[in-house]
Every structure is written in C-alpha cells, then in structure tokens.
XYZ file of C-alpha atoms in Angstrom:
391
model
C -21.014 -1.098 24.339
C -20.513 0.767 21.030
C -20.776 4.717 21.629
C -19.637 4.613 24.893
C -16.548 7.205 25.711
C -13.181 5.575 26.150
C -11.656 5.858 29.742
C -9.661 9.471 29.662
C -5.777 9.282 29.508
C -5.189 6.992 27.459
C -4.263 7.620 23.603
C -5.032 5.263 20.529
C -3.317 5.495 17.296
C -4.747 3.993 13.813
C -2.056 3.467 11.295
C -2.482 1.491 7.298
C 0.251 0.838 5.174
C 1.111 -0.916 1.405
C 4.410 -2.091 2.084
C 4.817 -4.109 -0.749
C 7.858 -2.144 -1.857
C 9.505 -2.645 1.203
C 10.266 -6.235 0.249
C 11.849 -5.285 -2.991
C 14.473 -3.349 -1.082
C 14.277 -4.680 2.687
C 18.159 -2.934 3.133
C 17.023 0.636 1.995
C 13.169 1.178 2.498
C 12.779 -0.924 5.435
C 14.797 0.842 7.191
C 13.369 4.324 6.112
C 10.292 2.795 7.029
C 10.665 1.118 10.356
C 12.586 4.794 11.321
C 9.702 6.740 10.550
C 7.196 4.884 12.126
C 9.386 4.562 15.338
C 9.099 8.266 15.228
C 5.324 8.606 15.328
C 4.909 6.088 17.993
C 7.621 7.931 20.131
C 6.036 11.603 19.407
C 2.221 10.258 20.156
C 3.076 7.037 22.754
C -0.296 5.228 22.272
C -1.487 3.320 24.850
C -3.494 1.526 21.826
C -1.947 1.199 18.155
C -3.379 -0.490 15.310
C -1.146 -1.166 12.137
C -3.135 -2.251 9.187
C -0.806 -3.325 6.229
C -1.202 -4.187 2.508
C 0.826 -6.754 0.687
C 2.856 -7.728 3.374
C 5.669 -10.467 2.478
C 5.775 -8.004 -1.128
C 4.164 -7.976 -4.262
C 6.085 -10.953 -5.090
C 5.830 -13.203 -2.029
C 7.100 -16.360 -3.603
C 10.486 -14.828 -3.732
C 10.279 -12.281 -0.760
C 8.475 -14.110 1.874
C 11.710 -14.885 3.478
C 12.273 -11.343 4.275
C 9.314 -11.821 6.597
C 10.128 -13.070 9.864
C 13.083 -10.576 10.053
C 10.677 -7.184 9.373
C 8.180 -8.490 12.080
C 11.157 -8.973 14.586
C 12.778 -5.596 13.640
C 9.107 -4.001 13.646
C 8.272 -5.349 17.366
C 12.039 -4.698 18.622
C 12.473 -1.235 18.346
C 13.327 1.518 21.036
C 9.623 2.816 20.442
C 8.207 -0.602 20.978
C 9.543 -1.515 24.321
C 6.616 0.003 26.865
C 4.101 -2.991 24.458
C 4.948 -5.648 26.805
C 2.437 -8.083 24.919
C 1.919 -8.853 21.137
C -0.356 -10.761 19.234
C 0.823 -11.452 15.545
C -1.833 -13.143 12.897
C 0.719 -14.209 10.101
C -0.303 -16.367 6.834
C 2.641 -17.757 5.366
C 1.322 -20.643 3.405
C 1.630 -19.217 0.113
C 1.382 -22.793 -1.813
C -1.993 -22.929 0.002
C -4.175 -20.436 -2.790
C -7.581 -21.594 -1.465
C -6.713 -20.149 2.089
C -3.655 -17.530 1.577
C -5.300 -15.308 -0.798
C -7.948 -14.757 -3.280
C -6.005 -16.523 -6.266
C -6.781 -13.871 -8.739
C -6.414 -10.781 -7.226
C -4.938 -10.851 -3.828
C -7.723 -8.326 -2.466
C -9.548 -8.451 0.406
C -10.530 -8.091 3.957
C -9.917 -8.811 7.444
C -12.298 -7.735 10.337
C -11.453 -8.131 13.816
C -13.395 -6.894 17.052
C -11.866 -5.289 20.051
C -13.307 -4.039 23.382
C -11.648 -1.270 25.139
C -12.741 0.527 28.420
C -16.042 -1.025 27.823
C -16.410 0.282 23.912
C -16.782 -2.407 21.372
C -15.287 -1.508 17.951
C -14.386 -3.151 14.723
C -11.183 -2.857 12.646
C -11.172 -3.693 9.040
C -8.179 -3.851 7.196
C -8.854 -3.193 3.219
C -7.329 -3.608 0.320
C -9.314 -2.539 -3.119
C -8.828 -3.237 -6.815
C -6.343 -0.801 -8.899
C -6.957 0.984 -12.275
C -5.446 -1.775 -14.459
C -5.061 0.903 -17.366
C -4.898 4.754 -17.855
C -6.017 4.579 -20.610
C -9.393 2.671 -19.769
C -9.899 4.963 -16.600
C -9.395 7.962 -19.042
C -12.782 7.015 -21.041
C -15.355 7.662 -18.859
C -16.384 9.368 -15.982
C -16.595 7.765 -13.427
C -14.199 5.237 -14.414
C -15.290 1.392 -14.786
C -12.642 0.719 -12.103
C -14.466 3.507 -10.174
C -17.804 1.391 -10.341
C -15.791 -2.088 -9.440
C -14.511 -0.653 -6.247
C -17.993 1.010 -5.308
C -19.738 -2.297 -5.174
C -16.589 -4.029 -3.803
C -16.675 -1.375 -0.946
C -20.495 -1.933 -0.497
C -20.175 -6.121 -0.403
C -17.444 -5.028 2.944
C -19.936 -2.811 4.393
C -22.824 -4.831 4.111
C -20.953 -7.819 5.552
C -19.532 -5.628 8.550
C -23.317 -4.671 9.385
C -25.104 -7.828 8.813
C -27.002 -9.931 11.588
C -24.070 -12.275 12.032
C -22.670 -10.433 14.922
C -23.597 -7.636 17.359
C -23.241 -4.273 15.764
C -20.414 -1.770 16.729
C -18.701 1.220 16.093
C -15.986 0.413 12.984
C -13.064 2.033 11.225
C -12.173 0.766 7.882
C -8.552 1.681 6.860
C -6.331 0.609 3.946
C -5.349 0.821 0.330
C -8.996 1.550 -1.181
C -6.979 2.535 -4.292
C -9.496 5.335 -4.499
C -8.174 7.402 -7.743
C -8.917 10.585 -9.054
C -11.527 11.065 -12.077
C -9.094 10.412 -14.752
C -11.356 12.498 -17.320
C -11.883 15.223 -15.392
C -8.316 15.640 -14.341
C -6.925 15.843 -17.738
C -9.369 17.978 -18.883
C -8.427 20.332 -16.327
C -5.072 20.140 -16.772
C -4.770 20.320 -20.744
C -7.489 22.597 -20.775
C -5.878 24.443 -24.122
C -3.846 21.232 -25.520
C -4.470 19.714 -28.403
C -4.688 15.299 -28.257
C -2.619 12.881 -30.213
C -3.562 9.610 -30.283
C -1.262 6.674 -31.347
C -2.764 3.552 -32.079
C -1.008 0.190 -32.346
C 0.013 -0.544 -36.269
C -1.264 -4.370 -35.977
C -4.519 -3.892 -33.828
C -5.532 -0.291 -34.453
C -5.752 -0.462 -30.565
C -5.397 2.966 -28.866
C -1.645 2.264 -26.929
C -0.993 6.315 -26.221
C -2.443 9.524 -26.292
C -0.220 12.651 -26.153
C -1.341 16.043 -24.898
C 0.668 19.090 -26.969
C 0.065 23.039 -25.689
C -1.600 24.820 -28.839
C 1.279 27.323 -28.798
C 4.451 27.477 -26.835
C 6.120 25.640 -29.479
C 3.821 22.384 -29.182
C 4.825 21.811 -25.831
C 4.357 18.155 -24.533
C 2.362 18.540 -21.486
C 0.788 14.780 -20.757
C 1.451 11.565 -22.164
C -0.878 8.585 -20.979
C -0.023 5.163 -21.565
C -1.584 2.053 -20.311
C 0.808 2.254 -17.436
C 2.614 5.818 -17.785
C 1.031 9.114 -16.825
C 3.938 11.663 -17.305
C 2.447 14.949 -16.540
C 5.121 17.995 -17.306
C 4.903 19.399 -13.655
C 4.283 17.472 -10.748
C 4.139 20.520 -8.483
C 0.728 20.566 -8.992
C 0.036 17.486 -7.043
C 2.321 19.024 -3.727
C 1.628 22.485 -3.892
C -0.807 23.132 -0.993
C -0.780 19.551 -0.665
C -2.337 18.947 -3.538
C -5.922 20.410 -2.201
C -6.951 21.778 -5.519
C -7.358 18.103 -6.903
C -9.547 17.510 -4.079
C -12.894 18.094 -6.013
C -11.805 15.314 -8.281
C -11.584 13.018 -5.670
C -15.026 11.500 -5.648
C -15.176 7.710 -5.437
C -15.906 8.164 -1.218
C -18.858 10.560 -2.045
C -20.957 7.617 -3.057
C -20.658 6.594 0.899
C -21.360 9.978 2.422
C -23.974 8.484 4.493
C -21.916 5.298 5.846
C -18.549 6.530 6.342
C -16.730 9.696 7.524
C -13.261 11.093 6.849
C -11.370 13.864 8.589
C -10.510 16.295 6.342
C -7.678 16.106 3.950
C -4.558 17.960 4.355
C -1.781 16.093 3.080
C -0.784 15.152 -0.859
C -1.669 12.335 -2.440
C -0.493 9.050 -1.280
C 0.658 7.242 -4.133
C 2.810 6.632 -6.288
C 5.529 7.706 -4.583
C 9.265 7.004 -6.370
C 10.656 3.241 -5.057
C 13.901 5.329 -5.169
C 15.492 5.635 -1.921
C 16.927 8.915 -2.884
C 13.913 10.658 -4.173
C 11.127 10.770 -0.925
C 9.144 13.337 -2.613
C 8.785 12.451 -6.180
C 5.894 10.799 -7.848
C 6.803 8.015 -10.011
C 5.122 8.311 -13.712
C 3.293 5.250 -13.778
C -0.567 6.852 -12.131
C -2.131 9.618 -11.892
C -1.348 10.610 -8.222
C -3.852 10.047 -5.812
C -5.324 9.793 -2.277
C -5.304 5.780 -2.004
C -4.510 5.111 1.320
C -7.388 6.088 3.871
C -8.730 6.157 7.538
C -12.806 6.009 7.203
C -15.152 5.395 9.851
C -18.948 4.598 10.966
C -21.088 7.722 12.053
C -21.316 6.163 15.469
C -17.224 5.930 15.260
C -17.156 9.563 14.348
C -19.255 10.534 17.213
C -16.347 8.694 19.260
C -13.679 10.688 17.845
C -16.080 14.381 18.342
C -16.105 13.116 22.082
C -12.783 13.229 22.548
C -11.976 16.241 20.733
C -14.884 17.871 22.984
C -12.175 16.818 25.816
C -9.796 18.548 24.432
C -8.270 15.941 22.829
C -6.119 16.948 19.627
C -7.380 14.563 16.519
C -4.905 14.892 13.735
C -4.991 13.226 10.260
C -1.538 13.225 8.319
C 0.706 10.997 6.804
C 4.443 9.887 7.498
C 7.666 10.803 6.507
C 6.776 13.441 3.579
C 10.294 13.629 2.596
C 11.600 10.001 3.057
C 11.136 7.013 0.811
C 8.726 4.458 2.162
C 7.846 2.291 -1.162
C 5.231 3.856 -3.357
C 2.726 4.291 -0.953
C 2.976 6.891 1.673
C 1.494 5.800 5.181
C -1.201 8.208 6.563
C -1.596 8.785 10.589
C -5.110 10.719 11.207
C -6.001 10.688 15.327
C -4.910 11.034 18.554
C -7.449 11.107 20.819
C -9.743 8.672 18.684
C -8.063 8.116 15.220
C -6.550 6.335 12.260
C -3.672 5.515 9.826
C -0.892 5.073 7.090
C 0.255 3.104 3.780
C -0.362 5.633 1.214
C -0.598 6.442 5.045
C -3.558 7.396 7.498
C -3.617 7.019 11.261
C -6.255 7.879 14.219
C -5.616 8.485 17.642
C -8.105 7.130 20.688
C -7.746 9.338 23.819
C -8.498 7.602 26.756
C -8.108 3.515 24.837
C -5.548 0.993 26.057
C -2.235 -0.136 24.347
C -2.093 -2.059 21.572
C -0.627 -2.871 18.069
C -2.731 -4.427 15.563
C -0.710 -5.339 12.324
C -2.813 -6.695 9.727
C -0.311 -7.268 6.313
C 0.396 -10.251 4.132
C -3.004 -9.827 2.372
C -4.492 -11.730 5.843
C -1.674 -10.888 9.039
C -2.269 -9.018 12.233
C -0.024 -8.231 14.651
C -1.003 -7.045 18.126
C 0.932 -5.584 21.362
C -0.515 -3.617 24.298
C 0.320 -2.872 27.618
C -0.682 -3.903 31.047
C -2.632 -0.863 31.309
C -4.908 -1.508 28.269
C -8.212 -2.886 29.054
C -8.417 -5.228 26.010
C -10.753 -8.361 24.959
C -10.279 -9.337 21.512
C -14.017 -11.111 20.155
C -13.175 -12.376 17.396
C -10.671 -12.559 13.893
C -12.475 -13.113 10.793
C -10.775 -13.308 7.689
C -13.121 -13.096 4.532
C -11.773 -13.402 1.011
C -13.997 -11.428 -1.971
C -13.907 -12.969 -5.536
C -15.175 -11.417 -8.581
C -17.160 -8.765 -6.856
C -18.310 -6.263 -9.245
C -16.302 -8.435 -12.093
C-alpha cells in the first residue's frame, strides 16, 4: 500500500541517464559511463536499483542499434552487478515499426511501471520531454514558448498517472525533462552592462545571431547567440558553487509545486557537457547549461523519503562522474533511503527496500535486476506515447 514504510535495512537507488551520446562513441564514452555507474552501485550497494535511460540506442538509432545488445550485456555483467541474481529487460528494438517503436515525429514520451516492495506500491515513470529547438526563439519571451510546451506535456503525464484506471500510488518521475533556465532573464543578468548587436540574414531579414559586447573594455564580446549556439565567454559561472547562483532562473518546475517535489539541487547543470572524452567538466557552446535531468516525486513519495530520514537513513541527491566525460548529459544520483537517479543525472535511494535494477532506455525499454531478498511484485508495465502534446 502507498505510504507504508519499507522494511528496514534495504537500500534503493534510482538513476536517470540520457545515453544517446554513448552510442556515437561506444569505445570511449560507454567505458567511462559504465565505470562511473558501477562505482556508484558498488559504493551504495542498493538492494533495489532503478535506472531510467533516454535515447537508448543513440540519436541515430538506425545506425547505432547494433551496439545495443553489447551495451546491455556489459551493463549487466559488471562486477558491481553480480549480487543481483535476477534480471528483467524490456527493450524495443523494432525501430522499423514507427507506429510502435516511438513517436514518429518527436521520439519523446514516457514509460510507467508499478512495483510493490515490502507491501509498498509505487510507480516509476521514465520521461523525456521536448527540447528547445532554437536559442533565439527561447530568448524572445519569458517564459519561453518551449517552456509552455513542456508544461502542457508534463501536466498530461501527471494527469495520466493519477487517473482512475489504476489504484493510486506514490510515484517517482525521473528522466530528461529538458527543463531550461529562463533564457531571457539569464542573458539579461549575464550581460547587464552589454550592448546588443543584431545580425540578420541577407535574403530573409531573419535574425540569425545576437552579439552582446561590453560597453567598455574594448567592447569585448561576452555572449554570442544563434539557433544552436550559446557561447558565453566565462563558463565558470555555471560551475562556481555548482551554479547555484543560476537556480533562481530554473523556474519550470514551480508550476507543479503542489504535485511534484524535488530534493535540494547541489550539483552543477547536467547538460550540455562536451562529448570529447578528454573534457569531463567542459560544457558545449550549443545551449545555456541547465538542469535537464531530474528526479521528482509525488507528495506521498516525499513522505516515504522523509520517513527514511527520520529513521537515520541518509538521503542524497547528486550527479555521477563530475570530472569524467559521460556524454552530453551527466547522470544524476539523489537518495539513499528512498530515492532517485542520474543522465544528466539523478539518483534516489530507498532504505529498507529490496534489490532490483530497472532500466528504461531506447524510448521504450526497461531492465530489472534484484536479489532473492527483494520482495518484489511487478503489477504492470505501461508504455504510453503522447503525440503533439502542447503543439
């Protein structure tokens, strides 16, 4: 039943990771990713481990699908996974069937599963929301048009979770929300003393670039903004004190403050990291860094976590591999006791729950591993694809 305390002595770890980049460079990025992931599993030794992945099979899945089986085998065969004696894998590899593989126009959506541990039923929702297609469009209004689209899509998902088809249960929603900082406000703050130059296309007169220069100091360029370019001269602002000074611009979740809860963020923005395997801390100059990868929970799930803390269980919310290149998203790891996960990265741990690994990759895939001690019942696996939500 939802709200019951899990049995003492069992640890749970939830992780989210957008792994699309790993399949573009399997020899380097996958090795780094697996090594860091195994280290977290070894450190926390959870009895119940849930891993949600997005873009499993790569951004160009037709070309990268051949690497999927090898990655799955390596993921489950690592030394850190040997204590898990059972595994369940839900993986959709039939990419030629566009009606069933994924949303044919966006590849976004969610997977919902329900589990029961120690008489405590809960839902895990792997989610992947819409991105910002253009930095210039995102900069035009506050909030941006893309924020509105994500708002409608997430609201749709939450409504489906609590509808009348199934008995209500606590739920954890973790994945790539593609939440972005309020671009207009960020630019105004970073470039307070700058003047703006507008560059237009000669044939269409469309704005194609914005250049922000200091008013003095030889008119040094501070920021260049294009459709897929966000080139700020000082990336340290996103890393200093884990970028917490920019959290005031992380506003998209505030709309759902009565429906979703998140632990305090104390790690730097999880996206967009460099895909160069030698640049683990560097951001790409493609987007404004943001906390895209999150672990969120319902109010009743929050109570489970707080109950764990009251039993002197440690709850953490962090990211994985802070100095190691793990693709353009960092994996997040939030709790030990009752918890969440990484890709960007987000992880939560639930003390007192049984061992288990759940992996929801490839836009519609799941892996589950657990030990004999885990009292686990899987009630249902639901794959729901939403199309043109908010469009």
